[in-house]
C-alpha cells in the first residue's frame, strides 16, 4: 500500500503549481474569446421571457413512497408536494397541479437529505477541470485569463496553509465531487463554518448559516490554554451579569454607562447567550470530564468532536447537554495501567445517547475516496452509522445522527433535517432502508428540484439498475386493475434486479434471512 | 472433642477440595471437557459446495472439534452435554483473512515485516514477529476473524514466508495452523522502491530467477527422497520451495493491474505450476476473471474493493475501456466466471476487525450474494485456497470448533458478534466482556 493519497499529494504538488502557472500564463494568448454584444431589443425580449418563467410557480410531486419524515412518523405510500422548493404538503391523496414535475417513488422510501456535519473542503469548492482530472484530492481556483500566476499561487497557499476561503466564491455547481455528494444522499454540508446547500448547476442561495460554531481548545496537555479559556468565560459571564443588571436599571439612572466590553471575548459572549455553539475536539476521558464540568459551570452546551472515551463519563456529558460528533469506528487502546474503563468501544454512541448526549456521525474520511478503499468516506455515511447501530444506537437516533442533529449543530434545523410542511424540499429516494449496506440513493432532490438520478449518472447506474419507470400523468384517472398490474410488474422487476435489495421495513435481517431461507422453507414443507 | 475435630477436618477438606474441583472442571467444548451443544435459529455451515445453511439447528462440539451439525428436531443432544441456546442469532464459522500484517506488527512505526535487503528473500519468515495477545488480532477476534495469514510486506519481489495462525489462544503452538503459510510474492507495485531501475521487466525476471533456483533446489531434494543418492545440502534460503513443489503451501501474490495479474497467472501458475492466488487483484485486473478460473487461480480481493473512475496519475478503473464510475472488484471477477473469490483487509490498512465489511462492500457494488458467496468468501473459500479447509472454514463434522454467534449477515455493519468459540474454547462473550467491536 504505497500509493496512498499522501504520496499522491506530494507527487502532485509541483505539478499543480506548474499546471496552474502554465495555464494562466498561456491563457491571455489563447483563451480571450471575442465578446458578442447583444442589441437592446434582444436583451429586452430575453428578460421578458425569463420574468415569465420566474413568475410561474414551480411544483414537484414525489408520489407514492414510504415517507420517513425524520420526526418520528412514517407514512406509507404517501406523497410530498413542493412549491418553489418548499414542502407544501405531505400526505395521501394530495391534489397535484397539472404542471407539477412528478417523481414516482412507489415501492421506494423517502428520507430527508443527509447533512455532512464535517466535510473536507474539496467536496464543495471549485475544482478546475484539469485539477479534477489530474489531482483528485486537491483543489485550485479555476484558471482565469485575468488572474496572474502570483495571485493564483497566493490564493492557493492561503487555502492550503490556512484553510481560508469563501464558499460563495469557490463553489463549483458542476463539479464531480458535488455529484458524488448528491449520489450519497447528502444535500447540505459545511465548509469553513458556513453551512451550505449542495445545489447543482445553481449558485443562488447557497449559504444557510455562517459561523454557527466557535472552535475552542481544551486539553490537559495545555493547562495554560485551559486557564486562559476559563478566564475568558469568567470575564464574559461577569460582563453579561453586569449587562443584565444595567439593562433592568431604573429609568432615573439612564445616564449610567453600559458595562465595559473591554477584554470581553465576543465569541464567548455569543456562546454564553446561546447564539453560537462552542466546539471542542477531545477524546481523552480526563479532558472530557473536565470539559463537561466546565460546560455545566458556565451553562453552555458543548459540541465535542471525537469523544472516543466519552462513554466512560457519559453521565457528566449528558448533564452538560453536550452534542458529540462521533466516528464509531475510531479506535483507541485501553490504558492498561488504569484500573478502570478506558479506550474505544463500538458502544460509545449508544452509551452516550442513553445518557442524553445528542449524536452526530461522520466517517473517518470526510471526502470521497477515489482510490478504491471503499467504505470509510462520505460516500458511505450510512455504513458508518451502521457501526453505531452495531454498538446499540437505536435506529431513530441513528437516522437523526445524519439529518436533524447536524442541522441543529449548524443552526439550520428550521429549514432542513426533517420532512415537514414549510421546510425546504431536500429529500432522497432510496431503494430500501437507508441504513442498509446495499441501499442506493435513487434520486436526490434539492430545493424541490431533482439534482441526482442514479440511472442518469456514470457512477452507479450499472449496479442493480432500477426498473423502468411507469409514466404517471397526474391528470389521468388510472383504472384500479391496471394500477395493480403495474405495481406487481415493478415489484417483480426490482426482485429480479436485486434479490437482496431491502424494500421491507425490516431491511437487512429479514432480507438476508429470506436469501438463505429459501431451501430451508422447502425442506420444512417437505417434512410436513 | 473428637467430633469437633472431625468436623474441622471435613471443613478443611471442603475448603481444600473446592478450588481443586473448580480448577479441574474443563469448560464444555474444550479438549478434555464435556460436550457442548449450541442451538440456533440458523446455522451457516458454509460448506464449499452445497446449500450451506441449516435452519433451526443444533451444533455439537466435543474436544474442540465439531462432532455433529443438524436440524434440532432430528439431532439428539447426548446426555451430559452443556446446552447453549442462542435463540434467533445465527452461527457461522470463524472468518479467515489471507492478507494480514497486523499479526506481526502492533505499531506502524516498527516495520520488521518489510526487510528489503535483497530483492528476493524467500528465506525470511514472518512467524518470528507473531505472538499471542496481539491487540489488533484480539480486536479482530471480536470482529469474528479467527484465522489469519500473516505475511511480509510487499517492498521486495519475494518478501518471505507467511504463517497461518489463529487470532486467539495463549500459546503460539496453539495458534499455529501452518508454517510456512505461504510464500509472499509482490509481482509489481511497491518493490520499485527497492532501488533505482527496478521496473516490471526486471521484477518479472527477478521473480522468475528466484523460482527457477528455488524449484531446482526442491527438485533435487525430491529426486533424492525418491531415488536416494547423495544428500543435497540444506539451504534455508530455498527450503520453502520444497513445500511449494509438494503443493503443501501456496504463493500469495501481491498483484494488481491487468498486465501484472496476467503475469501472476501465466508465470507463477502457468510456467512454474505451483499453487498461486491473487491478493489485492485491483485496478482493472477483474477483467482476467475468466482466465483465472481457467487456470485455477483464486482471487482474494482487498483492501481496495472498487475500481473508480480516472483519478490522478493512475487510471484506476481504466476508463475508456468501459465507462463505469464505480466497479465492484469481486463483482467483476464473478461476472467473468471466477468461482473462488475471497476478501482480505491488508490489516492494518483496513482494520482486522473490519474483514466482514469488505464482503459487505463487495455486495453493495454488485457481487451476487444470493448463494451466500459473500459469507463463503469470508470462510470456506480462503480456507480452501490456502489449503487449511481440513481444519477451518466451515461448520462440518471433524473441523475445528471456530464458531461465531452473530445477529445477522456478516456483511452488514449492524450485525453484532456476541460470542466466539475458538477450538471449542469460549474466547469471547459480550455478556461478560466489554464490547470493543
PDB file of C-alpha atoms in Angstrom, chain A residues 1-5 8 11-12 15 132-137 176 180 311 328-329 331-334 336 341-347 351 369-376 379-380 382-383 386-387 389-392 395 433 435-441 458-460 462-464 499-500 506-509 512-513 515-521 523-524 527, chain B residues 42 44 51 53 55-56 71 73 88 90 114 135 139 142-143 154-155 188-190 193 254 256 280 303-314 316 319 323-329 346 349-354 356-361 363-372 375 407-417 434-437:
ATOM      1  CA  UNK A   1       0.000   0.000   0.000  1.00  0.00           C
ATOM      2  CA  UNK A   2       2.381   2.605  -1.133  1.00  0.00           C
ATOM      3  CA  UNK A   3       0.282   4.711  -3.467  1.00  0.00           C
ATOM      4  CA  UNK A   4      -1.761   6.420  -0.803  1.00  0.00           C
ATOM      5  CA  UNK A   5      -3.194   9.869  -1.017  1.00  0.00           C
ATOM      6  CA  UNK A   8      -0.040  11.442  -4.473  1.00  0.00           C
ATOM      7  CA  UNK A  11       3.911  13.961  -6.143  1.00  0.00           C
ATOM      8  CA  UNK A  12       1.255  16.249  -7.390  1.00  0.00           C
ATOM      9  CA  UNK A  15       2.845  19.591 -10.972  1.00  0.00           C
ATOM     10  CA  UNK A 132     -10.381  17.328 -11.470  1.00  0.00           C
ATOM     11  CA  UNK A 133      -8.742  15.002 -13.892  1.00  0.00           C
ATOM     12  CA  UNK A 134      -5.245  15.184 -12.585  1.00  0.00           C
ATOM     13  CA  UNK A 135      -5.311  15.803  -8.911  1.00  0.00           C
ATOM     14  CA  UNK A 136      -8.339  14.220  -7.333  1.00  0.00           C
ATOM     15  CA  UNK A 137      -7.957  15.324  -3.763  1.00  0.00           C
ATOM     16  CA  UNK A 176     -17.766  15.767  -9.967  1.00  0.00           C
ATOM     17  CA  UNK A 180     -20.819  12.206  -5.636  1.00  0.00           C
ATOM     18  CA  UNK A 311     -18.754   6.543  27.199  1.00  0.00           C
ATOM     19  CA  UNK A 328     -17.994   4.983  15.619  1.00  0.00           C
ATOM     20  CA  UNK A 329     -15.074   3.038  14.122  1.00  0.00           C
ATOM     21  CA  UNK A 331     -10.088   3.207  17.838  1.00  0.00           C
ATOM     22  CA  UNK A 332      -8.098   3.950  20.928  1.00  0.00           C
ATOM     23  CA  UNK A 333      -6.273   1.385  23.001  1.00  0.00           C
ATOM     24  CA  UNK A 334      -7.353   0.811  26.540  1.00  0.00           C
ATOM     25  CA  UNK A 336      -3.599  -0.925  30.675  1.00  0.00           C
ATOM     26  CA  UNK A 341     -12.702   1.579  31.855  1.00  0.00           C
ATOM     27  CA  UNK A 342     -10.893   3.395  29.051  1.00  0.00           C
ATOM     28  CA  UNK A 343     -10.207   3.179  25.343  1.00  0.00           C
ATOM     29  CA  UNK A 344     -12.658   2.906  22.482  1.00  0.00           C
ATOM     30  CA  UNK A 345     -15.758   0.766  22.249  1.00  0.00           C
ATOM     31  CA  UNK A 346     -18.220   0.321  19.440  1.00  0.00           C
ATOM     32  CA  UNK A 347     -20.930   1.021  22.041  1.00  0.00           C
ATOM     33  CA  UNK A 351     -23.976   4.739  25.721  1.00  0.00           C
ATOM     34  CA  UNK A 369     -12.063   8.085  -1.592  1.00  0.00           C
ATOM     35  CA  UNK A 370     -11.323   7.657  -5.266  1.00  0.00           C
ATOM     36  CA  UNK A 371      -8.547   5.157  -4.572  1.00  0.00           C
ATOM     37  CA  UNK A 372     -10.870   2.189  -4.246  1.00  0.00           C
ATOM     38  CA  UNK A 373     -10.737   1.575  -0.487  1.00  0.00           C
ATOM     39  CA  UNK A 374     -14.466   1.953  -0.211  1.00  0.00           C
ATOM     40  CA  UNK A 375     -16.493   2.026   2.952  1.00  0.00           C
ATOM     41  CA  UNK A 376     -14.871   4.733   5.066  1.00  0.00           C
ATOM     42  CA  UNK A 379     -19.974   8.184   0.184  1.00  0.00           C
ATOM     43  CA  UNK A 380     -20.605   5.516   2.819  1.00  0.00           C
ATOM     44  CA  UNK A 382     -24.882   5.153   6.280  1.00  0.00           C
ATOM     45  CA  UNK A 383     -22.316   2.374   6.713  1.00  0.00           C
ATOM     46  CA  UNK A 386     -24.440   1.189  10.778  1.00  0.00           C
ATOM     47  CA  UNK A 387     -21.449   0.705  13.061  1.00  0.00           C
ATOM     48  CA  UNK A 389     -26.124   0.681  15.443  1.00  0.00           C
ATOM     49  CA  UNK A 390     -23.863  -2.343  15.811  1.00  0.00           C
ATOM     50  CA  UNK A 391     -22.976  -0.793  19.160  1.00  0.00           C
ATOM     51  CA  UNK A 392     -26.637  -0.458  20.090  1.00  0.00           C
ATOM     52  CA  UNK A 395     -32.481   3.216  14.648  1.00  0.00           C
ATOM     53  CA  UNK A 433     -33.695   1.031   4.260  1.00  0.00           C
ATOM     54  CA  UNK A 435     -29.128   2.341   6.809  1.00  0.00           C
ATOM     55  CA  UNK A 436     -28.811  -0.974   4.976  1.00  0.00           C
ATOM     56  CA  UNK A 437     -25.423  -1.508   3.362  1.00  0.00           C
ATOM     57  CA  UNK A 438     -26.816  -2.413  -0.030  1.00  0.00           C
ATOM     58  CA  UNK A 439     -29.191   0.506  -0.390  1.00  0.00           C
ATOM     59  CA  UNK A 440     -28.542   3.053  -3.106  1.00  0.00           C
ATOM     60  CA  UNK A 441     -29.901   6.553  -3.371  1.00  0.00           C
ATOM     61  CA  UNK A 458     -21.996   7.361 -14.734  1.00  0.00           C
ATOM     62  CA  UNK A 459     -21.315   6.266 -11.164  1.00  0.00           C
ATOM     63  CA  UNK A 460     -23.759   3.577 -10.035  1.00  0.00           C
ATOM     64  CA  UNK A 462     -24.943  -0.320 -13.719  1.00  0.00           C
ATOM     65  CA  UNK A 463     -25.360  -1.669 -10.184  1.00  0.00           C
ATOM     66  CA  UNK A 464     -28.803  -3.214  -9.671  1.00  0.00           C
ATOM     67  CA  UNK A 499     -32.695 -10.239  -4.730  1.00  0.00           C
ATOM     68  CA  UNK A 500     -31.289  -8.680  -1.682  1.00  0.00           C
ATOM     69  CA  UNK A 506     -37.170  -4.868   8.488  1.00  0.00           C
ATOM     70  CA  UNK A 507     -34.433  -4.276   5.969  1.00  0.00           C
ATOM     71  CA  UNK A 508     -31.321  -6.304   6.340  1.00  0.00           C
ATOM     72  CA  UNK A 509     -32.275  -9.031   8.697  1.00  0.00           C
ATOM     73  CA  UNK A 512     -30.800 -11.827   4.328  1.00  0.00           C
ATOM     74  CA  UNK A 513     -32.912 -14.371   6.080  1.00  0.00           C
ATOM     75  CA  UNK A 515     -31.986 -15.159   0.935  1.00  0.00           C
ATOM     76  CA  UNK A 516     -30.632 -18.090   2.820  1.00  0.00           C
ATOM     77  CA  UNK A 517     -34.032 -19.265   3.926  1.00  0.00           C
ATOM     78  CA  UNK A 518     -35.314 -20.432   0.578  1.00  0.00           C
ATOM     79  CA  UNK A 519     -34.111 -24.003   0.810  1.00  0.00           C
ATOM     80  CA  UNK A 520     -34.986 -24.133   4.472  1.00  0.00           C
ATOM     81  CA  UNK A 521     -38.620 -23.397   3.907  1.00  0.00           C
ATOM     82  CA  UNK A 523     -37.424 -28.722   3.372  1.00  0.00           C
ATOM     83  CA  UNK A 524     -39.757 -27.694   6.110  1.00  0.00           C
ATOM     84  CA  UNK A 527     -41.297 -32.511   6.338  1.00  0.00           C
TER      85      UNK A 527
ATOM     86  CA  UNK B  42     -29.890 -20.559  11.606  1.00  0.00           C
ATOM     87  CA  UNK B  44     -24.451 -21.011   8.243  1.00  0.00           C
ATOM     88  CA  UNK B  51     -26.616 -25.013   0.443  1.00  0.00           C
ATOM     89  CA  UNK B  53     -27.427 -23.446   5.796  1.00  0.00           C
ATOM     90  CA  UNK B  55     -32.356 -23.817   9.844  1.00  0.00           C
ATOM     91  CA  UNK B  56     -33.352 -24.387  13.456  1.00  0.00           C
ATOM     92  CA  UNK B  71     -31.667 -29.885  12.461  1.00  0.00           C
ATOM     93  CA  UNK B  73     -35.767 -31.902  15.502  1.00  0.00           C
ATOM     94  CA  UNK B  88     -32.651 -16.073  16.919  1.00  0.00           C
ATOM     95  CA  UNK B  90     -27.051 -17.250  13.786  1.00  0.00           C
ATOM     96  CA  UNK B 114       9.440  -5.402   5.130  1.00  0.00           C
ATOM     97  CA  UNK B 135      -4.146  -6.321  20.396  1.00  0.00           C
ATOM     98  CA  UNK B 139      -9.937  -6.937  18.288  1.00  0.00           C
ATOM     99  CA  UNK B 142     -14.226  -9.714  18.420  1.00  0.00           C
ATOM    100  CA  UNK B 143     -14.947  -8.943  14.768  1.00  0.00           C
ATOM    101  CA  UNK B 154       5.433  -6.009  -0.493  1.00  0.00           C
ATOM    102  CA  UNK B 155       8.651  -3.998  -0.512  1.00  0.00           C
ATOM    103  CA  UNK B 188       4.874  -5.350  -9.013  1.00  0.00           C
ATOM    104  CA  UNK B 189       3.742  -2.099  -7.441  1.00  0.00           C
ATOM    105  CA  UNK B 190       5.961  -1.465  -4.359  1.00  0.00           C
ATOM    106  CA  UNK B 193      11.128   1.444  -4.072  1.00  0.00           C
ATOM    107  CA  UNK B 254       0.555  -9.024  -4.154  1.00  0.00           C
ATOM    108  CA  UNK B 256      -2.772  -5.583  -9.288  1.00  0.00           C
ATOM    109  CA  UNK B 280      -5.457  -7.448  -3.943  1.00  0.00           C
ATOM    110  CA  UNK B 303      -8.195  -3.756   0.739  1.00  0.00           C
ATOM    111  CA  UNK B 304      -9.436  -1.987  -2.388  1.00  0.00           C
ATOM    112  CA  UNK B 305     -12.894  -3.229  -3.134  1.00  0.00           C
ATOM    113  CA  UNK B 306     -13.771  -0.960  -6.033  1.00  0.00           C
ATOM    114  CA  UNK B 307     -12.208   0.404  -9.176  1.00  0.00           C
ATOM    115  CA  UNK B 308     -13.141   4.017  -9.605  1.00  0.00           C
ATOM    116  CA  UNK B 309     -13.128   6.432 -12.458  1.00  0.00           C
ATOM    117  CA  UNK B 310      -9.883   8.007 -13.621  1.00  0.00           C
ATOM    118  CA  UNK B 311      -8.084   9.638 -10.783  1.00  0.00           C
ATOM    119  CA  UNK B 312      -4.743  11.293 -10.852  1.00  0.00           C
ATOM    120  CA  UNK B 313      -1.860   9.503 -12.433  1.00  0.00           C
ATOM    121  CA  UNK B 314      -3.388   6.097 -12.377  1.00  0.00           C
ATOM    122  CA  UNK B 316      -7.864   3.170 -11.713  1.00  0.00           C
ATOM    123  CA  UNK B 319     -11.927   4.486 -18.011  1.00  0.00           C
ATOM    124  CA  UNK B 323     -17.402   3.912 -18.867  1.00  0.00           C
ATOM    125  CA  UNK B 324     -18.491   2.839 -15.441  1.00  0.00           C
ATOM    126  CA  UNK B 325     -17.998   5.037 -12.416  1.00  0.00           C
ATOM    127  CA  UNK B 326     -17.580   2.533  -9.607  1.00  0.00           C
ATOM    128  CA  UNK B 327     -16.872  -1.112 -10.351  1.00  0.00           C
ATOM    129  CA  UNK B 328     -17.092  -3.651  -7.575  1.00  0.00           C
ATOM    130  CA  UNK B 329     -13.972  -5.807  -7.982  1.00  0.00           C
ATOM    131  CA  UNK B 346      -4.307  -5.977   4.344  1.00  0.00           C
ATOM    132  CA  UNK B 349      -4.555  -0.866   6.050  1.00  0.00           C
ATOM    133  CA  UNK B 350      -8.111  -1.913   6.808  1.00  0.00           C
ATOM    134  CA  UNK B 351      -8.507  -2.867  10.467  1.00  0.00           C
ATOM    135  CA  UNK B 352      -8.537  -6.611  11.047  1.00  0.00           C
ATOM    136  CA  UNK B 353     -11.961  -6.435  12.680  1.00  0.00           C
ATOM    137  CA  UNK B 354     -13.497  -4.999   9.516  1.00  0.00           C
ATOM    138  CA  UNK B 356     -16.604  -8.746   7.114  1.00  0.00           C
ATOM    139  CA  UNK B 357     -17.301  -5.241   5.812  1.00  0.00           C
ATOM    140  CA  UNK B 358     -15.032  -5.943   2.836  1.00  0.00           C
ATOM    141  CA  UNK B 359     -17.571  -8.567   1.799  1.00  0.00           C
ATOM    142  CA  UNK B 360     -20.446  -6.201   2.558  1.00  0.00           C
ATOM    143  CA  UNK B 361     -18.987  -3.510   0.328  1.00  0.00           C
ATOM    144  CA  UNK B 363     -22.149  -6.983  -2.262  1.00  0.00           C
ATOM    145  CA  UNK B 364     -23.082  -3.318  -2.268  1.00  0.00           C
ATOM    146  CA  UNK B 365     -21.168  -2.904  -5.501  1.00  0.00           C
ATOM    147  CA  UNK B 366     -22.854  -5.740  -7.329  1.00  0.00           C
ATOM    148  CA  UNK B 367     -21.375  -9.024  -6.008  1.00  0.00           C
ATOM    149  CA  UNK B 368     -24.120 -11.644  -6.220  1.00  0.00           C
ATOM    150  CA  UNK B 369     -24.693 -12.979  -2.718  1.00  0.00           C
ATOM    151  CA  UNK B 370     -27.829 -14.992  -3.458  1.00  0.00           C
ATOM    152  CA  UNK B 371     -25.930 -18.266  -2.925  1.00  0.00           C
ATOM    153  CA  UNK B 372     -24.028 -16.974   0.098  1.00  0.00           C
ATOM    154  CA  UNK B 375     -20.200 -15.399   3.531  1.00  0.00           C
ATOM    155  CA  UNK B 407     -27.127 -11.397  14.832  1.00  0.00           C
ATOM    156  CA  UNK B 408     -27.361 -11.322  11.025  1.00  0.00           C
ATOM    157  CA  UNK B 409     -25.479 -11.268   7.756  1.00  0.00           C
ATOM    158  CA  UNK B 410     -21.778 -10.664   8.465  1.00  0.00           C
ATOM    159  CA  UNK B 411     -21.554  -8.181   5.579  1.00  0.00           C
ATOM    160  CA  UNK B 412     -23.970  -5.874   7.380  1.00  0.00           C
ATOM    161  CA  UNK B 413     -22.094  -3.462   9.658  1.00  0.00           C
ATOM    162  CA  UNK B 414     -25.066  -3.558  12.020  1.00  0.00           C
ATOM    163  CA  UNK B 415     -24.676  -7.278  12.717  1.00  0.00           C
ATOM    164  CA  UNK B 416     -23.372  -7.939  16.195  1.00  0.00           C
ATOM    165  CA  UNK B 417     -20.989 -10.736  17.075  1.00  0.00           C
ATOM    166  CA  UNK B 434     -16.768  -5.177  27.327  1.00  0.00           C
ATOM    167  CA  UNK B 435     -17.569  -4.985  23.638  1.00  0.00           C
ATOM    168  CA  UNK B 436     -14.767  -3.180  21.913  1.00  0.00           C
ATOM    169  CA  UNK B 437     -16.064  -4.025  18.452  1.00  0.00           C
TER     170      UNK B 437
END
